[in-house]
XYZ file of C-alpha atoms in Angstrom:
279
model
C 33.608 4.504 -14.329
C 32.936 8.104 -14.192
C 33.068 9.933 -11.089
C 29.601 10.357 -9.199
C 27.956 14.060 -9.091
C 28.686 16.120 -5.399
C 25.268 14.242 -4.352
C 26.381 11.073 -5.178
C 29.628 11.678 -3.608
C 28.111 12.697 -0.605
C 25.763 9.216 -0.261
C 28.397 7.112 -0.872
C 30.714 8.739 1.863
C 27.931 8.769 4.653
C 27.735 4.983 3.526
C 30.913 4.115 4.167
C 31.683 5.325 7.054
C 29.386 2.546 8.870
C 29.468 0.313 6.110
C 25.695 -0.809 6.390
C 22.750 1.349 7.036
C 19.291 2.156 6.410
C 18.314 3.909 3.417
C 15.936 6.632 5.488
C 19.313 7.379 7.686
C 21.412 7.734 5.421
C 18.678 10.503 4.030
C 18.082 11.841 7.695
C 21.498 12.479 7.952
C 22.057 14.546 4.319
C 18.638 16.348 4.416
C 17.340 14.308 1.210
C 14.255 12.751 0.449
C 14.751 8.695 0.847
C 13.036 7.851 -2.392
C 15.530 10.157 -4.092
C 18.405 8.643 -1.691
C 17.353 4.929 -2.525
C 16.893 5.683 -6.334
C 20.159 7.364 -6.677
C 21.989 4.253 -4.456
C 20.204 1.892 -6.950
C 21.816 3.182 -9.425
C 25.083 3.446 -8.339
C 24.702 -0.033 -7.107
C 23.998 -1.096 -11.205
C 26.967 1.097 -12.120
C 29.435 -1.909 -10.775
C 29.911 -0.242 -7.383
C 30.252 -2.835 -5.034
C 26.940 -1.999 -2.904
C 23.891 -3.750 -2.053
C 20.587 -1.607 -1.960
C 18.193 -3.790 0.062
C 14.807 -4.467 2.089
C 13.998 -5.785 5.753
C 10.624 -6.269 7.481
C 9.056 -8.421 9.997
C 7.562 -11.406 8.171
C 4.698 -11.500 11.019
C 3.817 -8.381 11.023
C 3.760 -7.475 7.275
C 1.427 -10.993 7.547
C -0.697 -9.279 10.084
C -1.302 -6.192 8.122
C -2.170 -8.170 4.917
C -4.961 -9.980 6.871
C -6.067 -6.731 8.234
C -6.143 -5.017 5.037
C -7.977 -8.065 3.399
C -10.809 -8.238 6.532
C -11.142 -4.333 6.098
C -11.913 -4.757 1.818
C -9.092 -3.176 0.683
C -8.060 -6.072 -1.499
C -9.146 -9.565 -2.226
C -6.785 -12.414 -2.603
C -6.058 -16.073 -1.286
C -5.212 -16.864 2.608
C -1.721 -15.717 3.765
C 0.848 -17.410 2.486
C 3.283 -19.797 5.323
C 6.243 -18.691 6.367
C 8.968 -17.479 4.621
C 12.239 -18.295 3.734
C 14.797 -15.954 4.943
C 18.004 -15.739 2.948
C 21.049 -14.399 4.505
C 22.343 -11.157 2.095
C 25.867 -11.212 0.523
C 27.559 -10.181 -2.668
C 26.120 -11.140 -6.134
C 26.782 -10.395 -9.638
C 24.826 -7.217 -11.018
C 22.578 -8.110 -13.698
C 22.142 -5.653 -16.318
C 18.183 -5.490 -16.273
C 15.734 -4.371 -13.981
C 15.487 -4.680 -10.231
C 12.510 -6.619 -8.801
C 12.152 -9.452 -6.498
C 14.664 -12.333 -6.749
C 13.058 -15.557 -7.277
C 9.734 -16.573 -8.667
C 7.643 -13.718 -9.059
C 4.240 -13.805 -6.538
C 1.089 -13.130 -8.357
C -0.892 -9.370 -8.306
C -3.983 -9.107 -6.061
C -6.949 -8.756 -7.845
C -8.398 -5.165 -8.068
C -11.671 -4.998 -5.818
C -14.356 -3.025 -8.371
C -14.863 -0.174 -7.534
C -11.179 0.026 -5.211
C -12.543 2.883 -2.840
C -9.982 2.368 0.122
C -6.752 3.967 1.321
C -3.868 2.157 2.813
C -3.424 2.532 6.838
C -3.953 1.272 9.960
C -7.873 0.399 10.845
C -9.855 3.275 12.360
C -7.303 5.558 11.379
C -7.512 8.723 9.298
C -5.662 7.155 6.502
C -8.069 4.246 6.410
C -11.208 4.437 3.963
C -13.653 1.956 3.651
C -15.921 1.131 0.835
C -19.150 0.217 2.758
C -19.203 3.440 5.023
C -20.018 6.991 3.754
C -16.746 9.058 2.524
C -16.173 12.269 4.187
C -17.072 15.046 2.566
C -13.920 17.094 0.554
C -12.918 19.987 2.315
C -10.337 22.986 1.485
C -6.747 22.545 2.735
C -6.404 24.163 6.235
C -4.751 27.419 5.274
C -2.781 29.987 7.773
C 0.244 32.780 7.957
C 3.101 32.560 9.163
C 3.261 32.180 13.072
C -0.001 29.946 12.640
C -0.825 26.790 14.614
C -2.150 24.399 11.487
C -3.545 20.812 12.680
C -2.805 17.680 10.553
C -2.931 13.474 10.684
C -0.340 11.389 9.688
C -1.143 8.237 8.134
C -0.630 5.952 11.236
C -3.140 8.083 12.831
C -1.007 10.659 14.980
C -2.701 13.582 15.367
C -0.282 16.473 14.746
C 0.339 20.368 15.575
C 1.940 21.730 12.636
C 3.511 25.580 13.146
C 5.071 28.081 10.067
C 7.708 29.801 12.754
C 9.090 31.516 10.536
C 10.415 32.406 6.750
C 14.096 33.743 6.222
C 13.632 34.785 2.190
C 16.487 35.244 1.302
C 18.901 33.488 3.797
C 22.008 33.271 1.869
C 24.148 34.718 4.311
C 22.995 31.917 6.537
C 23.746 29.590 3.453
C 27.321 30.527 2.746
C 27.989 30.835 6.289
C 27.657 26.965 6.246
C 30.343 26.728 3.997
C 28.199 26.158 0.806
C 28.228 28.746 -2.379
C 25.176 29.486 -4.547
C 25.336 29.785 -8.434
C 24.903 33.274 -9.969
C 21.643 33.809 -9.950
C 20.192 31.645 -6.955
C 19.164 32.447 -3.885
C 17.964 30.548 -0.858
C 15.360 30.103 2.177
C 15.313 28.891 5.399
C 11.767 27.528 7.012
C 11.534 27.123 10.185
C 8.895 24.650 11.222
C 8.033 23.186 15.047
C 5.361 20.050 15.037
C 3.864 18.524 18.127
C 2.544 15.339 18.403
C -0.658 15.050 20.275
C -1.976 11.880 20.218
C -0.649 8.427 21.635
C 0.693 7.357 17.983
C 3.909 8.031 17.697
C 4.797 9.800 13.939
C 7.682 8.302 11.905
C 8.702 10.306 9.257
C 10.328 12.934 9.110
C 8.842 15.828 9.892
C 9.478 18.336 6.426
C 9.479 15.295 4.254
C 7.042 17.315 1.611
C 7.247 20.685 3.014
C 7.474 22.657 -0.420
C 7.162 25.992 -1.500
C 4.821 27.502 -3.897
C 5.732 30.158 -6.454
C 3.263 32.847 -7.758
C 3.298 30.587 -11.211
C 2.269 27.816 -9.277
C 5.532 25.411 -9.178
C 6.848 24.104 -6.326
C 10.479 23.643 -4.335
C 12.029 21.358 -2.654
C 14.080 21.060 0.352
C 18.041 21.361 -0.966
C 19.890 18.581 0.447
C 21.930 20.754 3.149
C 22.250 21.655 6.592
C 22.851 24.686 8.348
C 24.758 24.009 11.560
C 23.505 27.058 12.652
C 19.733 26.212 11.852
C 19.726 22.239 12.417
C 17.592 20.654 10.581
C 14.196 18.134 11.311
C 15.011 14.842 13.097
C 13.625 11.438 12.295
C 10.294 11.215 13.828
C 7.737 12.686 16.623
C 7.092 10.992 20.269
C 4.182 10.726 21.594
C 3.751 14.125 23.691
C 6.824 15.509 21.546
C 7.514 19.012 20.385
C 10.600 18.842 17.996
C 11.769 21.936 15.672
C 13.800 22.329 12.248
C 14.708 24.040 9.590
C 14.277 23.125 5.662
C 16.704 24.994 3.001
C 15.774 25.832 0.038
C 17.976 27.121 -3.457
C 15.460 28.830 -5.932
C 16.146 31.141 -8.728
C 16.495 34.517 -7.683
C 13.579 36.405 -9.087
C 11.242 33.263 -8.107
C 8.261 34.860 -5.717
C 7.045 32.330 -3.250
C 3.974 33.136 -1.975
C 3.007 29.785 0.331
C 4.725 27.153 2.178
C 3.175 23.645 2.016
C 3.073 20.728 3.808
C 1.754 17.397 3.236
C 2.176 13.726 5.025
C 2.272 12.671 1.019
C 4.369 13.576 -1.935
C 0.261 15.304 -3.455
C -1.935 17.300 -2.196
C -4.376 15.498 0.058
C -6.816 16.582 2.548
C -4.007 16.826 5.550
C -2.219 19.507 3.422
C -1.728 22.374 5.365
C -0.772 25.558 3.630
C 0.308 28.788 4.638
C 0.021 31.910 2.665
C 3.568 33.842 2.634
C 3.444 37.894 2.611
C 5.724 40.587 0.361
């Protein structure tokens, strides 16, 4: 088998140390984004590793939001479905083809024409129905750094967002972690404080899309590091909560950023909140 890349290396250590965790964890904990933490266990998990890469919900409650979501027009389809069978998890042979659902296959919901609806809890701001009038577009909320930007996530928390501050470049910070940049890199550190003002509480992480933005219009992501000297963003936002963190970032060393983004989805939506960053 050929030995997994530093990242790689990294997942599978965090893994076994407890032996069993949660996919968005075991991200928390090394500063990645899950989808690329999941992807890259999947993989490893087809390579012959012996590791299982699953899923775990409430039955009910994934029931409940169906129905909602069906009473609300987001989709048509048949009643729920009865209960369940729940199948304990264990070892079993990798299969060299593509992952999906074990067992017969469920059928698609029909698409509603014309599909005009968002998924998210009713009355929420991610929650758009087809029969009401659509909010009008409007820019992204825009600021410098030091400003107070105001965003909702999709359960409906209503959120304080705040650009504290830019360290561009930070690589003394970065090597004083213990980590080494390539010739030709540098990095930055963004320091970022969100409050959560509503009654919802907000479970993601907090710089899950914060990106930068380059004068030829790409954008960064977070690095999957650390500083233990600039901690980074915990897993979610109380109710009444104001949590800080900081997001590293490795870029080529002529690269000019001139914003930092941040969205409660992977695009651009109209809860990005953008702020414009100054030579």
């Amino acid at each position: 088998m050929v030995p997994p890349d530093p990242v790689d290396a990294r997942l599978l250590a965090v893994l076994a140390e407890s032996g069993r965790a949660a996919v968005h964890e075991i991200a928390q904990r090394l500063g990645m984004d899950p989808r690329e933490a999941a992807m890259r266990l999947i993989t490893l998990s087809g390579s012959g590793l012996p590791l299982l890469v699953g899923v775990e919900c409430d039955p009910n409650g994934v029931r409940r939001a169906l129905a909602n979501a069906a009473a609300y027009g987001s989709y048509t389809g048949g009643p729920p479905s009865g209960p369940y069978a729940v199948h304990q998890s264990g070892p079993h042979p990798v299969q060299q083809q593509p992952y999906g659902p074990q067992g017969p296959v469920s059928q698609p919901f029909p698409a509603q024409q014309p599909p005009q609806a968002t998924w998210g809890p009713p009355q929420s701001a991610g929650w758009v129905r087809a029969d009401q009038p659509q909010p009008k577009p409007v820019v992204s909320r825009t600021g410098k750094i030091g400003s107070v930007l105001e965003a909702d996530s999709l359960e409906g928390a209503r959120l304080t967002i705040q650009l504290v501050e830019v360290v561009d470049p930070a690589d003394f910070l970065f090597t004083a972690a213990g980590y080494k940049l390539a010739e030709g890199e540098r990095s930055v550190v963004v320091h970022t404080e969100v409050t959560n003002t509503s009654q919802v509480p907000y479970t993601s992480l907090p710089d899950m899309y914060l990106v930068l933005v380059t004068k030829t219009g790409e954008t960064v992501t977070k690095a999957p590091v650390s500083l233990s000297s600039r901690p980074a963003h915990k897993l979610g936002v109380q109710p009444g909560e104001t949590t800080g963190g900081h997001s590293v970032f490795v870029l080529p060393d002529e690269t000019q950023v001139i914003q930092v983004r941040w969205s409660v989805r992977p695009e651009v939506d109209l809860n990005t909140l953008v702020w414009t960053v100054e030579d």
